[in-house]
XYZ file of C-alpha atoms in Angstrom:
615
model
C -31.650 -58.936 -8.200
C -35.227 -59.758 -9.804
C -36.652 -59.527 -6.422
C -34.929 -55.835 -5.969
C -36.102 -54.545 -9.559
C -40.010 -55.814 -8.619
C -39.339 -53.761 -5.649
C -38.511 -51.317 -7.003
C -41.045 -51.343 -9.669
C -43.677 -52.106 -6.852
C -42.581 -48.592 -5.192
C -42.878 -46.791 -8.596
C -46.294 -48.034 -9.423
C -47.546 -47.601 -5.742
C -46.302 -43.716 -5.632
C -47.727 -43.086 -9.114
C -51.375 -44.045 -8.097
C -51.013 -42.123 -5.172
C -49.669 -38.630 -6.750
C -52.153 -39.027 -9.612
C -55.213 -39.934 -7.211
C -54.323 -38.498 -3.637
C -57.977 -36.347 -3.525
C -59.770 -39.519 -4.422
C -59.231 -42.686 -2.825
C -61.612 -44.685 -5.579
C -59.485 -43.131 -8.533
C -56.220 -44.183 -7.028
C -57.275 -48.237 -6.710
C -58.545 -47.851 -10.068
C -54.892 -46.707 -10.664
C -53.903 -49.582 -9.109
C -55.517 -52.051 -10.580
C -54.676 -51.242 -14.442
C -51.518 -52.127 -12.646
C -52.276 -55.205 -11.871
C -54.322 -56.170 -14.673
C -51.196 -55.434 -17.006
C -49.058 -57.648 -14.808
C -50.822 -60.444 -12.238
C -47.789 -61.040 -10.313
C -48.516 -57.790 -8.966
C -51.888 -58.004 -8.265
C -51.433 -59.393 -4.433
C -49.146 -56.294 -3.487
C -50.960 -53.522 -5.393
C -54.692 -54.065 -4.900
C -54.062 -53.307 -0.797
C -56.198 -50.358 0.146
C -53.190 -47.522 -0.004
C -54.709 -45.518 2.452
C -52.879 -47.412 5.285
C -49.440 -47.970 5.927
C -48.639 -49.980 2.847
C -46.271 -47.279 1.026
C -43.503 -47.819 4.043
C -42.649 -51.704 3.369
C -41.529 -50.699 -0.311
C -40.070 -47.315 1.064
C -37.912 -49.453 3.655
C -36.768 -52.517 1.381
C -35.807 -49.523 -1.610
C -33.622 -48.192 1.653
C -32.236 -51.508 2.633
C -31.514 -52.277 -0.916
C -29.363 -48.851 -1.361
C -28.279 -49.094 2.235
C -26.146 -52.228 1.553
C -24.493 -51.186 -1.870
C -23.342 -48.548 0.293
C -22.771 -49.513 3.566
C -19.579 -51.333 2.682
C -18.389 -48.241 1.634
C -18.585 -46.281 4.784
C -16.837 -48.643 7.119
C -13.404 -49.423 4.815
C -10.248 -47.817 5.984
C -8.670 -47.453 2.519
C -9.747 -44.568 0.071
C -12.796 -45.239 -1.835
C -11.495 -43.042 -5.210
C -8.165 -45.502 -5.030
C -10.571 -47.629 -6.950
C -12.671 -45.642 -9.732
C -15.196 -48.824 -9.869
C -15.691 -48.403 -6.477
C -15.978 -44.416 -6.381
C -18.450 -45.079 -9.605
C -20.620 -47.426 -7.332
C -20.652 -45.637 -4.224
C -21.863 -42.321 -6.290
C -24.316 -44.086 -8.313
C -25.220 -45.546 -4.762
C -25.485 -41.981 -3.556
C -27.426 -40.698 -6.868
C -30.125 -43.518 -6.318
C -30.357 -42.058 -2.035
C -30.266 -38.476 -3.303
C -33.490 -39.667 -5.482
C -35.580 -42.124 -3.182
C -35.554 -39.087 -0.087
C -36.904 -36.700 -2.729
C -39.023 -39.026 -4.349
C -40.777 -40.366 -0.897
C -40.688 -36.580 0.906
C -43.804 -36.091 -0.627
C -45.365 -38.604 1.379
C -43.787 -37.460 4.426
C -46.981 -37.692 6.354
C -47.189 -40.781 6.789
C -45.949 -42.205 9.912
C -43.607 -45.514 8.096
C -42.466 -43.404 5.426
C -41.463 -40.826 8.205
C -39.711 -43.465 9.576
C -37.877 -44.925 6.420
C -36.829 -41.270 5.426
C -35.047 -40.464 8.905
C -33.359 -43.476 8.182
C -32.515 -42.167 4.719
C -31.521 -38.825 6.061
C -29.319 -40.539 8.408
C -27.438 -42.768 5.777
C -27.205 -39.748 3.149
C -25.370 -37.954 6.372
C -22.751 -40.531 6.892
C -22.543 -40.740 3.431
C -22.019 -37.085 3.107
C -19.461 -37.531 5.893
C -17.409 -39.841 3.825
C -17.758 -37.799 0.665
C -16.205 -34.740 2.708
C -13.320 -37.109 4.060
C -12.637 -38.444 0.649
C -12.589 -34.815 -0.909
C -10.706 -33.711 1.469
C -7.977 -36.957 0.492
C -8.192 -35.894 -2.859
C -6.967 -32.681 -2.602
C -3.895 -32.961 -0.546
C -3.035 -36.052 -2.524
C -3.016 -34.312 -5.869
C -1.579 -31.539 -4.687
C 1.261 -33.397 -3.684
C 1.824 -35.628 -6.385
C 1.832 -32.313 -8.878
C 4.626 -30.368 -6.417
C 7.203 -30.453 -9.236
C 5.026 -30.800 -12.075
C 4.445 -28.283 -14.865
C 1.998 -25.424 -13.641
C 1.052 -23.923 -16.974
C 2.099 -21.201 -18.727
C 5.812 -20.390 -16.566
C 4.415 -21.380 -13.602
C 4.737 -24.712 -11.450
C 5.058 -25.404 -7.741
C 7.426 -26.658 -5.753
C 8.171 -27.694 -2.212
C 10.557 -27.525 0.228
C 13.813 -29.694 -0.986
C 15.395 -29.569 2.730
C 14.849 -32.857 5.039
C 12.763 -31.798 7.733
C 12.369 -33.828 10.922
C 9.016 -34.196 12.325
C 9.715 -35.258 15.333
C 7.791 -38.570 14.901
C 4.873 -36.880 13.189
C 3.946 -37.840 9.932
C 2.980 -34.497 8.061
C 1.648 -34.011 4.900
C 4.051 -31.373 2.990
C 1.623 -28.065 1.184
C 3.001 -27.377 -1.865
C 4.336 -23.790 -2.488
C 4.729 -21.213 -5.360
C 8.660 -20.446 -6.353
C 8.809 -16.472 -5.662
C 8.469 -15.076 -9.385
C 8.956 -11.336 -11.099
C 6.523 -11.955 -13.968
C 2.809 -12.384 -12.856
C 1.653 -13.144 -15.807
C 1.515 -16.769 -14.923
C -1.040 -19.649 -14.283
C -0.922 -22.341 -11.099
C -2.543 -25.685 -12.074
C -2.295 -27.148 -8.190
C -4.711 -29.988 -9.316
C -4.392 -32.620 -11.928
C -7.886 -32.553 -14.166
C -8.476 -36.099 -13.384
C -8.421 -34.916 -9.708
C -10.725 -32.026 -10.042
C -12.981 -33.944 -12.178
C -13.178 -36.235 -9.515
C -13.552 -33.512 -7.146
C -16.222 -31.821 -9.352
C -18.379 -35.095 -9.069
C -17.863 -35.098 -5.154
C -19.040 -31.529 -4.928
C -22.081 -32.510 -7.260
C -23.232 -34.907 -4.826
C -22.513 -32.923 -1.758
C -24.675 -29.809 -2.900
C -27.445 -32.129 -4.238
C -27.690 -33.406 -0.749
C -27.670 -29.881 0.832
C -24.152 -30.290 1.944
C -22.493 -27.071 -0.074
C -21.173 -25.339 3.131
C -19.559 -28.551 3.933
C -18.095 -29.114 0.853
C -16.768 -25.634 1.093
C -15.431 -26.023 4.195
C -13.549 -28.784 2.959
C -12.631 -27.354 0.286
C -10.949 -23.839 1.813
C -9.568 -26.046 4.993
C -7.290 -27.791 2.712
C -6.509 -25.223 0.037
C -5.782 -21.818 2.927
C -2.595 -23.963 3.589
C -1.100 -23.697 0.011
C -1.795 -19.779 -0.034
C -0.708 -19.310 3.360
C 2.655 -21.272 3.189
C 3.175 -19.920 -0.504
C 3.314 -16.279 1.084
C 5.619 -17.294 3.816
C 7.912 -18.792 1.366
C 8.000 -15.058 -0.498
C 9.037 -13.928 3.137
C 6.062 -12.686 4.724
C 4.710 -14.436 7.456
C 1.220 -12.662 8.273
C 0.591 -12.001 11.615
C 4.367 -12.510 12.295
C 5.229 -9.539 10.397
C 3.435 -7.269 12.895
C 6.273 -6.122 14.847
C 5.336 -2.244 14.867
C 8.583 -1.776 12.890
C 7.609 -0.448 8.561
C 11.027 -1.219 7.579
C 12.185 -0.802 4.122
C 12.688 -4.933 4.200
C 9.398 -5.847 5.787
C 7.159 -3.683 2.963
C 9.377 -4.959 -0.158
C 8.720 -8.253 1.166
C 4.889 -7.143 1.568
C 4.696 -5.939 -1.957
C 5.933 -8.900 -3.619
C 3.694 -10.847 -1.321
C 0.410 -8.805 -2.173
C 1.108 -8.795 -6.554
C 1.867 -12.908 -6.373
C -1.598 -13.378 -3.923
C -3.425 -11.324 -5.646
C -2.122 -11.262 -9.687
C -1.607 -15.309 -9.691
C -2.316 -17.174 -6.351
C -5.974 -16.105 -6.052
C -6.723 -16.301 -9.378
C -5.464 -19.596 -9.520
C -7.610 -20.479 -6.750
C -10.636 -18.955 -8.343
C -10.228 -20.963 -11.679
C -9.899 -24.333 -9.328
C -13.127 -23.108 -7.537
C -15.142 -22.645 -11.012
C -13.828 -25.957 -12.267
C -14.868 -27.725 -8.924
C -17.948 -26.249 -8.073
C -19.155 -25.094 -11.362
C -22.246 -22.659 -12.643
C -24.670 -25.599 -13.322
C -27.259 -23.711 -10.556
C -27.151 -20.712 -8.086
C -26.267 -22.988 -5.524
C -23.343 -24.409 -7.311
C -22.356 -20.642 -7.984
C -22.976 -19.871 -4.320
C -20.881 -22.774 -2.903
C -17.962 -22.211 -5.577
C -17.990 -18.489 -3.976
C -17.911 -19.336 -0.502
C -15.005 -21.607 -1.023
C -12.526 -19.423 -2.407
C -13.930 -16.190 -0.080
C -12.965 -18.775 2.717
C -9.685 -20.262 1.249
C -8.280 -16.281 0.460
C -9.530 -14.888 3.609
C -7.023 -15.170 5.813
C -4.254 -14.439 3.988
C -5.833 -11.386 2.210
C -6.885 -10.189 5.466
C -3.218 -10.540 6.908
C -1.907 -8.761 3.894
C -4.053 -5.746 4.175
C -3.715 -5.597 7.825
C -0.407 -5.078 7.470
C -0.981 -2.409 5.111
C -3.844 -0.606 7.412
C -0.844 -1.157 10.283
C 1.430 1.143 7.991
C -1.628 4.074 7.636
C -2.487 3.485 11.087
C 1.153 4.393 11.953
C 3.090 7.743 13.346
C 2.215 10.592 10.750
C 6.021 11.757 10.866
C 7.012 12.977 7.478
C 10.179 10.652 7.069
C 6.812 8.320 6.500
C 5.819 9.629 3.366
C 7.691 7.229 1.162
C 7.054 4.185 3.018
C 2.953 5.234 2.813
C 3.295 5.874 -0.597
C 5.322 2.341 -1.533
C 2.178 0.609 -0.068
C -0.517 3.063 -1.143
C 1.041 2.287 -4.790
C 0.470 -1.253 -4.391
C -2.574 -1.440 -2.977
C -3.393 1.331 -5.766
C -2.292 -0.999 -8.568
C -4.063 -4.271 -7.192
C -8.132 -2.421 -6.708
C -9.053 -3.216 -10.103
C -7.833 -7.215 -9.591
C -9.600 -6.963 -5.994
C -12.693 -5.585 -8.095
C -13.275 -8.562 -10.516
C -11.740 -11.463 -8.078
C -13.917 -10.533 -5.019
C -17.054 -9.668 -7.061
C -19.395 -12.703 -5.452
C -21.823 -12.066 -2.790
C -19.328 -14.061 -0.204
C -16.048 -11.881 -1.515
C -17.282 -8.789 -1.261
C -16.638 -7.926 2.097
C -12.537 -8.361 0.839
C -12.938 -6.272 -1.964
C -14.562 -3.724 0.453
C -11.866 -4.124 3.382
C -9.272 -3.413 0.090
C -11.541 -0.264 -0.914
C -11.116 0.711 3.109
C -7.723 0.232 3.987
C -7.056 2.142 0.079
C -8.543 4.867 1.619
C -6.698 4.593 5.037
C -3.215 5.075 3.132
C -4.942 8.033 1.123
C -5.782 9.851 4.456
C -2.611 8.744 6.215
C -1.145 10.628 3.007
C -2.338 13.797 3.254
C -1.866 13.942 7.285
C 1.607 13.872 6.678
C 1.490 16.997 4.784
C -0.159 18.722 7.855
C 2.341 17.180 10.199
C 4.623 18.714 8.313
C 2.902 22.047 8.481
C 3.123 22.019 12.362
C 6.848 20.482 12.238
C 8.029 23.616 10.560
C 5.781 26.213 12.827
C 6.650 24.579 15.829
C 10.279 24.828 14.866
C 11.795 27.061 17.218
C 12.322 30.392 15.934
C 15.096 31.858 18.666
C 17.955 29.723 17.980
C 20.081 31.364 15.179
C 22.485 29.335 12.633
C 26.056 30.367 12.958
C 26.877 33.352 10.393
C 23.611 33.528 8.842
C 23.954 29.759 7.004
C 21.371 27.677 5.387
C 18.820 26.824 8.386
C 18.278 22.701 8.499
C 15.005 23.342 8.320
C 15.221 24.369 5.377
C 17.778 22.301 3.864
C 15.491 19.329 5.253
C 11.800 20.791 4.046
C 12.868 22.005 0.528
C 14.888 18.459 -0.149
C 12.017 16.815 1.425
C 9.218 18.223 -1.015
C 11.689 17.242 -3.968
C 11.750 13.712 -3.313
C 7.900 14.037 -2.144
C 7.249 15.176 -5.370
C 9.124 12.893 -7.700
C 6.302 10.742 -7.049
C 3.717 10.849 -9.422
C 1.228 9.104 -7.087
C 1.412 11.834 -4.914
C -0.200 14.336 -7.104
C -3.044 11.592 -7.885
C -3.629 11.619 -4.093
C -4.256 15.511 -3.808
C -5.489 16.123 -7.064
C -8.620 12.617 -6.282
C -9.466 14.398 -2.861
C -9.312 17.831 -4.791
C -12.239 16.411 -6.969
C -13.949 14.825 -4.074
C -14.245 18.225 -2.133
C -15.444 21.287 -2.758
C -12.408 23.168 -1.057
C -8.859 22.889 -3.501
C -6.754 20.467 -2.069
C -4.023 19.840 -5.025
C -0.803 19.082 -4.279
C 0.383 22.641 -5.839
C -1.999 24.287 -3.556
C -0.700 22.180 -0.744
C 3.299 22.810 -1.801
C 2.404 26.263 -1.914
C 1.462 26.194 1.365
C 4.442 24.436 2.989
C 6.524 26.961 1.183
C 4.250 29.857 2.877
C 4.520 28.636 6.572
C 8.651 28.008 5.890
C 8.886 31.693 4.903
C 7.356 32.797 7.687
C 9.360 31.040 9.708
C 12.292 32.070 8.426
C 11.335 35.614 9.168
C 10.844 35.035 12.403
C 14.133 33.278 12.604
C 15.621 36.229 10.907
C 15.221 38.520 13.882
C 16.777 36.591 16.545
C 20.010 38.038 14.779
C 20.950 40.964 16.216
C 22.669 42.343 13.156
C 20.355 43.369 10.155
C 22.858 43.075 8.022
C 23.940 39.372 9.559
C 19.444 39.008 9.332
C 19.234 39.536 5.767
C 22.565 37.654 4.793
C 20.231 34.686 6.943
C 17.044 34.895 4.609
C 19.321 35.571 1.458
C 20.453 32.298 1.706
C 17.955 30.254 2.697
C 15.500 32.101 0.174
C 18.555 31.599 -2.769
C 18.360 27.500 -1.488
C 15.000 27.631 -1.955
C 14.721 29.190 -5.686
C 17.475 26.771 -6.312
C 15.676 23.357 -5.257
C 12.524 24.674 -6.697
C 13.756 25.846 -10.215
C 14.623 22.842 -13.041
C 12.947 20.395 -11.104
C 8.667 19.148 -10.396
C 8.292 21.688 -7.799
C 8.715 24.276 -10.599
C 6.074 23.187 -12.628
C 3.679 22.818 -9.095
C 4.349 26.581 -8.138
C 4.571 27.702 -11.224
C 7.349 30.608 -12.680
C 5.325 33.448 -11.024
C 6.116 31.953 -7.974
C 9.711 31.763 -8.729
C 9.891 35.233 -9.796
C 8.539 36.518 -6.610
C 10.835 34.684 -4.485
C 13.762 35.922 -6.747
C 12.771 39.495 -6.255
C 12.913 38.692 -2.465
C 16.343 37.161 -2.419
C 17.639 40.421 -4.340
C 15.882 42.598 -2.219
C 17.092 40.945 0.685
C 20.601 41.775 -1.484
C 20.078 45.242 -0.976
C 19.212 45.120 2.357
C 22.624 43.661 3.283
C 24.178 46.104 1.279
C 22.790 49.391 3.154
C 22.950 48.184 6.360
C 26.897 47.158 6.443
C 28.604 49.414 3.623
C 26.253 52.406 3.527
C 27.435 53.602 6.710
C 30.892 53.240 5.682
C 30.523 55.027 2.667
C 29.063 57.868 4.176
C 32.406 58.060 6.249
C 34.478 58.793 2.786
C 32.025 61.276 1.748
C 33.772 64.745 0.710
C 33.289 67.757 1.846
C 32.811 70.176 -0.890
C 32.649 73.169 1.062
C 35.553 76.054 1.382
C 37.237 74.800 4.008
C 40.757 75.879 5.275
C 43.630 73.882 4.585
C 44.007 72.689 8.351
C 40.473 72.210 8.710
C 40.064 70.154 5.765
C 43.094 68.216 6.690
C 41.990 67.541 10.269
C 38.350 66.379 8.600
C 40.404 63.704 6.142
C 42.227 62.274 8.608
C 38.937 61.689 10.975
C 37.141 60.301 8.066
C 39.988 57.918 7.347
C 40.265 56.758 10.688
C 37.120 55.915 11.155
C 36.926 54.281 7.968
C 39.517 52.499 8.557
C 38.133 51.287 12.261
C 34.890 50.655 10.717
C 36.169 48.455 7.383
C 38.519 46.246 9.839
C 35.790 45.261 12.248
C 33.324 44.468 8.978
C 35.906 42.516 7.591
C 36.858 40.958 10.394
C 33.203 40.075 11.479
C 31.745 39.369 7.992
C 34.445 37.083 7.599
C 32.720 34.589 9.682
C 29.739 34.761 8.119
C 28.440 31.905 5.426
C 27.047 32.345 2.240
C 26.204 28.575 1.209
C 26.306 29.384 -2.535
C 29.339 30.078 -4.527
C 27.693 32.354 -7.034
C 26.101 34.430 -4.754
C 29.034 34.899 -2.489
C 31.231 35.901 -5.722
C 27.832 38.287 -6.569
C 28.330 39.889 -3.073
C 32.052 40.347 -3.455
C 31.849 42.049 -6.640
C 28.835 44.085 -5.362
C 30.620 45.201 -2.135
C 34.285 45.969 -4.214
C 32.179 47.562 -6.803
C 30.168 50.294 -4.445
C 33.612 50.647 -2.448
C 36.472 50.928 -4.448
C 35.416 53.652 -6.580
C 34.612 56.001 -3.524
C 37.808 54.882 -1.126
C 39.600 55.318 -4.537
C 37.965 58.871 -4.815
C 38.939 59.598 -0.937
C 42.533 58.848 -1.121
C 42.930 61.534 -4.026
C 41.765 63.846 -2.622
C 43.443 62.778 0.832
C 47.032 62.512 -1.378
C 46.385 66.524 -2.870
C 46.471 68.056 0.340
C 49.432 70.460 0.921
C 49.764 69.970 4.585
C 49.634 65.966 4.774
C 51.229 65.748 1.373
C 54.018 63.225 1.909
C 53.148 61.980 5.030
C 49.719 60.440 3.939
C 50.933 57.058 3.858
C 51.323 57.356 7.782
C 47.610 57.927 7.726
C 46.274 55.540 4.957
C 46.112 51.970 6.712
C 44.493 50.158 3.424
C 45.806 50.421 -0.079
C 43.332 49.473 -3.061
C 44.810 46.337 -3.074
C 44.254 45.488 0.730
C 40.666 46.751 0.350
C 40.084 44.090 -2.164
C 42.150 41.495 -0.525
C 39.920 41.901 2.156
C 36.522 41.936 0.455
C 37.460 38.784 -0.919
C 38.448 37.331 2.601
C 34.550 38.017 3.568
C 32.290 35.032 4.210
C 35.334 32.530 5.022
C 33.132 30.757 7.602
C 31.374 29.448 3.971
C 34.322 26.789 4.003
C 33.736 25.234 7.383
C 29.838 25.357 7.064
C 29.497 21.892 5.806
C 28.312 23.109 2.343
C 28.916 19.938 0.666
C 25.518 18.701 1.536
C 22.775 20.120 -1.004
């Protein structure tokens, strides 16, 4: 041991003189011998010219020295850290190699000490090797032994209780999270004897220049926990890509997406800073890289499965499955924003940012597939007595559920700041409601009947003031909007009106002229016979029309009895005073008052078998 510290202190002296006199070969052996003056065991071995060779011989037995207090190290089968006196040797080993390369690379240019240091280099490599080996140990073992252990704060980890045959293999289980509603929780996967340990392994590694190894290490051994953690909250990555958005697959999506990102990765991140620390830039760098690396995968699996969804068929019955993943990709930006801040975890943060915007656009397609669904709708096939069209039924209850969603209006109202061109959801609403309308009208005149035509658009416009009043589509289109479409349904009232009674009526209009008594008679009995013709085959046709709602239906009922009674009432008077049908009238009169209304409120019995009882 003497013989190594004179060595040693040989080397020290000898590398001194030289940095202190390397312009100046006379100041440097005056260097030299002070040394040797002060000591004159020395003065053999430091009074050689140092020009030559000399520095490599203390170079090379400094090397040999540290090369067998390592050495033993390197070959043993058996962890090094299951001793911590032999982990503390082998680093301090390490520490003193670390030191001698940078102390000699200096004096690189000379041939021995080129020599000794590739020597060096090669030893600190196979050193490194073993370093990344044991770290690698060290993680999977203390993972392991805390799998049932407390995790801090609600959380803890636990692994899969079922007996699993390996088929021979001897497999290392990965611990796993237990799937959990509150995120508000903290993983400790490590003990903090473990990471310390592992914190003292990194040290060396990036002093060495062996960071991206290290982080290697690190994120091989860690990508498993995340990885088989998501798979035990049911989704399985890749495996999930089946083409098929099922309500199943995305709730088991969501959950997987808030645990990753609201405890798993921030779990990871706190391991990384504990590990690799913020003692330098490279520390910093390597902690980065680690967890970028050890969150890559699975991040990328989760929001490619989310980019599958926007990527998907722009159908409208889409909407709500877009808008359950838009939500929670929504909801998890500002968590992508501080986890993936690092120069290495951007590029996640950005594919988050991306695929965000994906759903967004996927969003608002939908709204123009819709569009073109309703135009394309064909316009020459009529509904059966005038009911509620199904696409209207299926557009109006479609933009109510659309618009229960808040997020939807945050969609169209962000892109309506972003543009210069409106593009809120009211505007867009609007809109829908404009190109339904006018296909409605167009569907309207495929009925040969006016008065069947407007009985058509008074119901679907009635359904359509009905969905839209007391309910968020109100307060998008706003109460002049309602009003106007009121005013239609009524006018569309009064439409019905003239073009199936008005021509009746006009058939019990009176004559007020001086007419003789035959004539007058003769006139009656026309007018009553066509009336009554004319009131049976209304009845009997408007009886198989629908009117969906019940308070419009008892609105027409009234309407019709009220314009009719009073003038058939008015026309059988006068039909009773004449002289020369006098008692025989009732041969003539078909309908008393009480049929008429008997019959008005027979109209519209179709309504029954018109499957109203969907809304």
């Amino acid at each position: 041991m003497a013989e190594n510290g004179e060595e040693k202190l040989i080397a020290v002296a000898r590398h001194i003189a030289r940095s202190l006199g390397h312009t100046d070969n006379a100041i440097t052996d005056d260097i030299l011998q002070i040394f040797s003056n002060f000591d004159g065991r020395f003065k053999e071995k430091l009074t050689g010219n140092l020009s030559g060779n000399d520095g490599g011989p203390a170079l090379d037995q400094a090397l040999k020295t540290i090369d067998r207090r390592v050495s033993r190290y390197l070959t043993v089968d058996e962890p090094i850290w299951s001793s911590s006196a032999d982990a503390s040797l082998f680093l301090a080993g390490v520490d003193e190699l670390i030191a001698l390369i940078r102390e000699w690379s200096a004096m690189a240019d000379e041939v021995a000490v080129t020599s000794c240091l590739d020597r060096a280099e090669d030893l600190l490599q196979r050193c490194m090797f073993r370093l990344e080996e044991e770290f690698k140990m060290l993680i999977v073992e203390s993972a392991g032994n805390t799998v049932g252990g407390g995790g801090g704060a609600g959380g803890h980890l636990d692994s899969d209780s079922d007996e699993v045959e390996h088929d021979g293999f001897d497999e290392v289980d990965v611990p796993v999270a237990h799937p959990v509603t509150d995120y508000n929780i903290r993983i400790d996967a490590l003990s903090s004897g473990m990471i310390e340990d592992l914190h003292e392994i990194a040290k060396r590694m990036l002093a060495a220049g062996y960071g991206k190894e290290c982080s290697l290490a690190y994120s091989t051994c860690r990508r498993d926990f995340i990885n088989e953690s998501l798979s035990r909250l049911g989704f399985l990555g890749s495996q999930n890509s089946s083409g098929e958005d099922n309500d199943i697959e995305i709730e088991k999506w969501i959950k997987a997406i808030n645990m990753a990102v609201r405890v798993f990765y921030p779990s990871e991140q706190r391991l990384c800073d504990r590990i690799f620390g913020y003692s330098s830039a490279t520390a910093a760098a390597a902690g980065d890289l680690s967890f970028m690396d050890t969150c890559r995968v699975s991040t990328m699996e989760l929001l490619n499965f989310a980019n599958g969804i926007a990527m998907g068929s722009r159908s409208p019955e889409r909407l709500f499955k877009i808008l359950d993943v838009y939500e929670a990709v929504k909801d998890l930006l500002p968590e992508f924003e501080v986890l993936f801040s690092g120069h290495y975890c951007s590029l996640l943060k950005n594919e988050a940012i991306a695929v965000w915007k994906k759903l967004d656009e996927s969003i608002r397609g939908i709204f123009v597939e819709l569009e073109n669904l309703i135009s394309r709708d064909p316009v020459k096939t009529t509904v059966p007595g005038g009911g509620l069209h199904p696409i209207t039924r299926y557009v109006m209850n479609y933009l109510r559920a659309a618009c229960s969603r808040p997020t939807l209006e945050q969609v169209f109202d962000d892109n309506a700041n972003r543009s210069s061109s409106s593009s809120s959801l009211s505007v867009q609403i609007s809109w829908i409601m404009e190109v339904l309308e006018r296909n409605l009208e167009s569907k309207s005149r495929a009925y040969r009947d006016p008065a069947l035509s407007s009985v058509f658009l008074m119901n679907n416009g009635r359904y359509i003031v009905k969905k839209v009043k007391d309910d968020e589509l109100g307060v998008l289109v706003g109460d002049d909007w309602i009003r106007k479409q009121t005013s239609k349904v009524r006018q569309h009232h009064a439409n019905y009106q003239r073009n199936s009674w008005h021509k009746i009526l006009n058939s019990l209009k009176l004559d007020n002229s001086n007419l003789s008594s035959n004539v007058a008679s003769k006139s009656l009995k026309d007018k009553l016979k066509l009336f009554n013709t004319q009131f049976d085959e209304i009845c009997r046709t408007q009886s198989a029309w629908v009117i969906f709602d019940d308070q419009l239906r008892e609105e027409l009922k009234i309407s019709v009895a009220g314009t009719l009674l009073p003038a058939y009432r008015n026309f059988l008077g006068r039909f009773h005073n004449l002289q020369d049908i006098g008692r025989y009238a009732d041969k003539y009169v078909k309908f008393a008052i009480e049929d008429i209304e008997a019959r008005i409120d027979d109209l519209f019995q179709a309504t029954a078998m018109a499957g109203t009882g969907r809304k």
